[in-house]
PDB file of C-alpha atoms in Angstrom:
ATOM      1  CA  GLN A 250    -109.460 107.174  18.556  1.00  0.00           C
ATOM      2  CA  VAL A 251    -107.368 104.038  19.034  1.00  0.00           C
ATOM      3  CA  GLN A 252    -104.289 103.871  21.194  1.00  0.00           C
ATOM      4  CA  LEU A 253    -101.722 101.110  20.883  1.00  0.00           C
ATOM      5  CA  VAL A 254     -99.224 100.527  23.649  1.00  0.00           C
ATOM      6  CA  GLU A 255     -96.458  97.994  23.203  1.00  0.00           C
ATOM      7  CA  SER A 256     -94.445  96.609  26.069  1.00  0.00           C
ATOM      8  CA  GLY A 257     -92.214  93.734  27.023  1.00  0.00           C
ATOM      9  CA  GLY A 258     -89.091  94.460  25.047  1.00  0.00           C
ATOM     10  CA  GLY A 259     -85.628  94.433  26.467  1.00  0.00           C
ATOM     11  CA  LEU A 260     -82.073  93.266  26.118  1.00  0.00           C
ATOM     12  CA  VAL A 261     -81.514  89.534  25.992  1.00  0.00           C
ATOM     13  CA  GLN A 262     -78.769  87.182  24.959  1.00  0.00           C
ATOM     14  CA  ALA A 263     -79.081  85.039  21.883  1.00  0.00           C
ATOM     15  CA  GLY A 264     -81.243  82.049  22.642  1.00  0.00           C
ATOM     16  CA  GLY A 265     -83.294  83.931  25.195  1.00  0.00           C
ATOM     17  CA  SER A 266     -86.993  84.701  25.214  1.00  0.00           C
ATOM     18  CA  LEU A 267     -89.267  87.703  25.488  1.00  0.00           C
ATOM     19  CA  ARG A 268     -93.021  88.133  25.533  1.00  0.00           C
ATOM     20  CA  LEU A 269     -94.328  91.301  23.945  1.00  0.00           C
ATOM     21  CA  SER A 270     -97.737  92.750  24.702  1.00  0.00           C
ATOM     22  CA  CYS A 271     -99.835  95.157  22.676  1.00  0.00           C
ATOM     23  CA  ALA A 272    -102.718  96.758  24.503  1.00  0.00           C
ATOM     24  CA  ALA A 273    -105.321  98.405  22.296  1.00  0.00           C
ATOM     25  CA  SER A 274    -107.805 100.893  23.640  1.00  0.00           C
ATOM     26  CA  GLY A 275    -110.547 102.923  22.063  1.00  0.00           C
ATOM     27  CA  ARG A 276    -112.847 101.959  19.252  1.00  0.00           C
ATOM     28  CA  THR A 277    -111.212  98.912  17.765  1.00  0.00           C
ATOM     29  CA  PHE A 278    -114.356  97.269  16.443  1.00  0.00           C
ATOM     30  CA  SER A 279    -113.436  97.977  12.836  1.00  0.00           C
ATOM     31  CA  SER A 280    -110.341  95.795  13.083  1.00  0.00           C
ATOM     32  CA  SER A 281    -110.590  92.117  12.279  1.00  0.00           C
ATOM     33  CA  ALA A 282    -106.896  91.289  12.430  1.00  0.00           C
ATOM     34  CA  MET A 283    -103.761  92.516  14.156  1.00  0.00           C
ATOM     35  CA  GLY A 284    -100.133  92.240  13.313  1.00  0.00           C
ATOM     36  CA  TRP A 285     -96.750  92.575  14.899  1.00  0.00           C
ATOM     37  CA  PHE A 286     -94.226  94.515  12.864  1.00  0.00           C
ATOM     38  CA  ARG A 287     -90.574  95.230  13.341  1.00  0.00           C
ATOM     39  CA  GLN A 288     -88.139  97.692  11.893  1.00  0.00           C
ATOM     40  CA  ALA A 289     -84.390  97.665  12.255  1.00  0.00           C
ATOM     41  CA  PRO A 290     -82.104 100.515  11.236  1.00  0.00           C
ATOM     42  CA  GLY A 291     -81.630 100.607   7.495  1.00  0.00           C
ATOM     43  CA  LYS A 292     -84.399  98.108   6.862  1.00  0.00           C
ATOM     44  CA  GLU A 293     -88.012  98.309   5.802  1.00  0.00           C
ATOM     45  CA  ARG A 294     -90.788  97.709   8.259  1.00  0.00           C
ATOM     46  CA  GLU A 295     -91.531  94.006   8.220  1.00  0.00           C
ATOM     47  CA  LEU A 296     -94.702  92.178   9.128  1.00  0.00           C
ATOM     48  CA  VAL A 297     -93.646  89.512  11.587  1.00  0.00           C
ATOM     49  CA  ALA A 298     -96.940  87.843  12.410  1.00  0.00           C
ATOM     50  CA  ALA A 299    -100.653  88.447  12.033  1.00  0.00           C
ATOM     51  CA  ILE A 300    -103.709  87.113  13.775  1.00  0.00           C
ATOM     52  CA  ARG A 301    -107.431  87.590  13.693  1.00  0.00           C
ATOM     53  CA  TRP A 302    -109.101  88.778  16.851  1.00  0.00           C
ATOM     54  CA  SER A 303    -110.906  85.463  16.720  1.00  0.00           C
ATOM     55  CA  GLY A 304    -107.559  83.789  17.349  1.00  0.00           C
ATOM     56  CA  THR A 305    -106.852  82.442  13.894  1.00  0.00           C
ATOM     57  CA  VAL A 306    -103.204  82.902  13.018  1.00  0.00           C
ATOM     58  CA  LEU A 307    -102.827  84.370   9.558  1.00  0.00           C
ATOM     59  CA  TYR A 308     -99.122  84.760   8.991  1.00  0.00           C
ATOM     60  CA  TYR A 309     -95.572  84.345  10.203  1.00  0.00           C
ATOM     61  CA  THR A 310     -92.608  85.605   8.308  1.00  0.00           C
ATOM     62  CA  ASP A 311     -90.275  82.765   7.418  1.00  0.00           C
ATOM     63  CA  SER A 312     -87.450  83.901   9.644  1.00  0.00           C
ATOM     64  CA  VAL A 313     -89.509  83.532  12.832  1.00  0.00           C
ATOM     65  CA  LYS A 314     -91.486  80.381  12.101  1.00  0.00           C
ATOM     66  CA  GLY A 315     -91.071  77.886  14.890  1.00  0.00           C
ATOM     67  CA  ARG A 316     -89.669  80.516  17.232  1.00  0.00           C
ATOM     68  CA  PHE A 317     -92.390  83.151  17.604  1.00  0.00           C
ATOM     69  CA  THR A 318     -96.021  82.677  18.554  1.00  0.00           C
ATOM     70  CA  ILE A 319     -98.704  85.327  18.162  1.00  0.00           C
ATOM     71  CA  SER A 320    -101.838  85.197  20.270  1.00  0.00           C
ATOM     72  CA  VAL A 321    -104.726  87.406  21.357  1.00  0.00           C
ATOM     73  CA  ASP A 322    -106.875  87.964  24.382  1.00  0.00           C
ATOM     74  CA  ASN A 323    -110.098  89.529  23.164  1.00  0.00           C
ATOM     75  CA  ALA A 324    -111.338  90.285  26.664  1.00  0.00           C
ATOM     76  CA  LYS A 325    -108.278  92.433  27.255  1.00  0.00           C
ATOM     77  CA  ASN A 326    -107.963  93.812  23.713  1.00  0.00           C
ATOM     78  CA  THR A 327    -104.394  92.629  23.834  1.00  0.00           C
ATOM     79  CA  VAL A 328    -102.120  90.935  21.324  1.00  0.00           C
ATOM     80  CA  TYR A 329     -99.035  89.032  22.389  1.00  0.00           C
ATOM     81  CA  LEU A 330     -95.891  87.894  20.688  1.00  0.00           C
ATOM     82  CA  GLN A 331     -93.958  85.156  22.413  1.00  0.00           C
ATOM     83  CA  MET A 332     -90.424  85.160  21.080  1.00  0.00           C
ATOM     84  CA  ASN A 333     -88.192  82.196  21.803  1.00  0.00           C
ATOM     85  CA  ASN A 334     -84.682  81.338  20.716  1.00  0.00           C
ATOM     86  CA  LEU A 335     -84.005  84.942  19.884  1.00  0.00           C
ATOM     87  CA  LYS A 336     -81.273  85.758  17.430  1.00  0.00           C
ATOM     88  CA  PRO A 337     -79.266  88.950  16.930  1.00  0.00           C
ATOM     89  CA  GLU A 338     -81.069  89.510  13.649  1.00  0.00           C
ATOM     90  CA  ASP A 339     -84.312  89.842  15.610  1.00  0.00           C
ATOM     91  CA  THR A 340     -83.021  93.108  17.028  1.00  0.00           C
ATOM     92  CA  ALA A 341     -85.497  95.822  16.072  1.00  0.00           C
ATOM     93  CA  GLY A 342     -88.234  98.062  17.286  1.00  0.00           C
ATOM     94  CA  TYR A 343     -91.428  96.056  17.508  1.00  0.00           C
ATOM     95  CA  TYR A 344     -94.826  97.564  16.842  1.00  0.00           C
ATOM     96  CA  CYS A 345     -98.370  96.316  16.669  1.00  0.00           C
ATOM     97  CA  ASN A 346    -101.193  97.565  14.519  1.00  0.00           C
ATOM     98  CA  SER A 347    -104.404  96.556  12.879  1.00  0.00           C
ATOM     99  CA  ARG A 348    -104.058  95.046   9.439  1.00  0.00           C
ATOM    100  CA  ALA A 349    -107.101  96.964   8.245  1.00  0.00           C
ATOM    101  CA  PRO A 350    -107.676  99.718   9.014  1.00  0.00           C
ATOM    102  CA  THR A 351    -104.275 100.922  10.138  1.00  0.00           C
ATOM    103  CA  TYR A 352    -104.380 102.879  13.374  1.00  0.00           C
ATOM    104  CA  SER A 353    -101.937 105.457  14.581  1.00  0.00           C
ATOM    105  CA  TRP A 354     -98.656 103.773  15.428  1.00  0.00           C
ATOM    106  CA  GLY A 355     -97.560 103.499  19.005  1.00  0.00           C
ATOM    107  CA  GLN A 356     -94.053 104.069  20.261  1.00  0.00           C
ATOM    108  CA  GLY A 357     -93.129 100.428  19.941  1.00  0.00           C
ATOM    109  CA  THR A 358     -90.904  98.408  22.193  1.00  0.00           C
ATOM    110  CA  GLN A 359     -87.236  97.776  21.564  1.00  0.00           C
ATOM    111  CA  VAL A 360     -85.883  94.261  21.365  1.00  0.00           C
ATOM    112  CA  THR A 361     -82.132  93.913  21.427  1.00  0.00           C
ATOM    113  CA  VAL A 362     -80.500  90.514  21.164  1.00  0.00           C
ATOM    114  CA  SER A 363     -76.818  90.248  21.927  1.00  0.00           C
ATOM    115  CA  SER A 364     -74.545  87.556  20.578  1.00  0.00           C
TER     116      SER A 364
END
């Protein structure tokens, strides 16, 4: 019903930047907010940032405050995550999803930050 496609990940050096995109297709009208999540090996999935489709930012996890910026483009049904000053601890698979309801997870996009 809803497809989520993440893109924009890659390998960067510490201090570098990436811009992730999450394109949502299908019937997304039931979703009022979207989030970016990440999961590194051996760790729980973590909510990184959340935003309403209206553009109101709801949340940033403490470790990314001041470095990451979440945004949306309603016309394109797309959520972005601008990541600046990346650190090795940001290395993870990054995924987007609705906060409620939760859609089927996409494949994510890998972010690897080298030191």
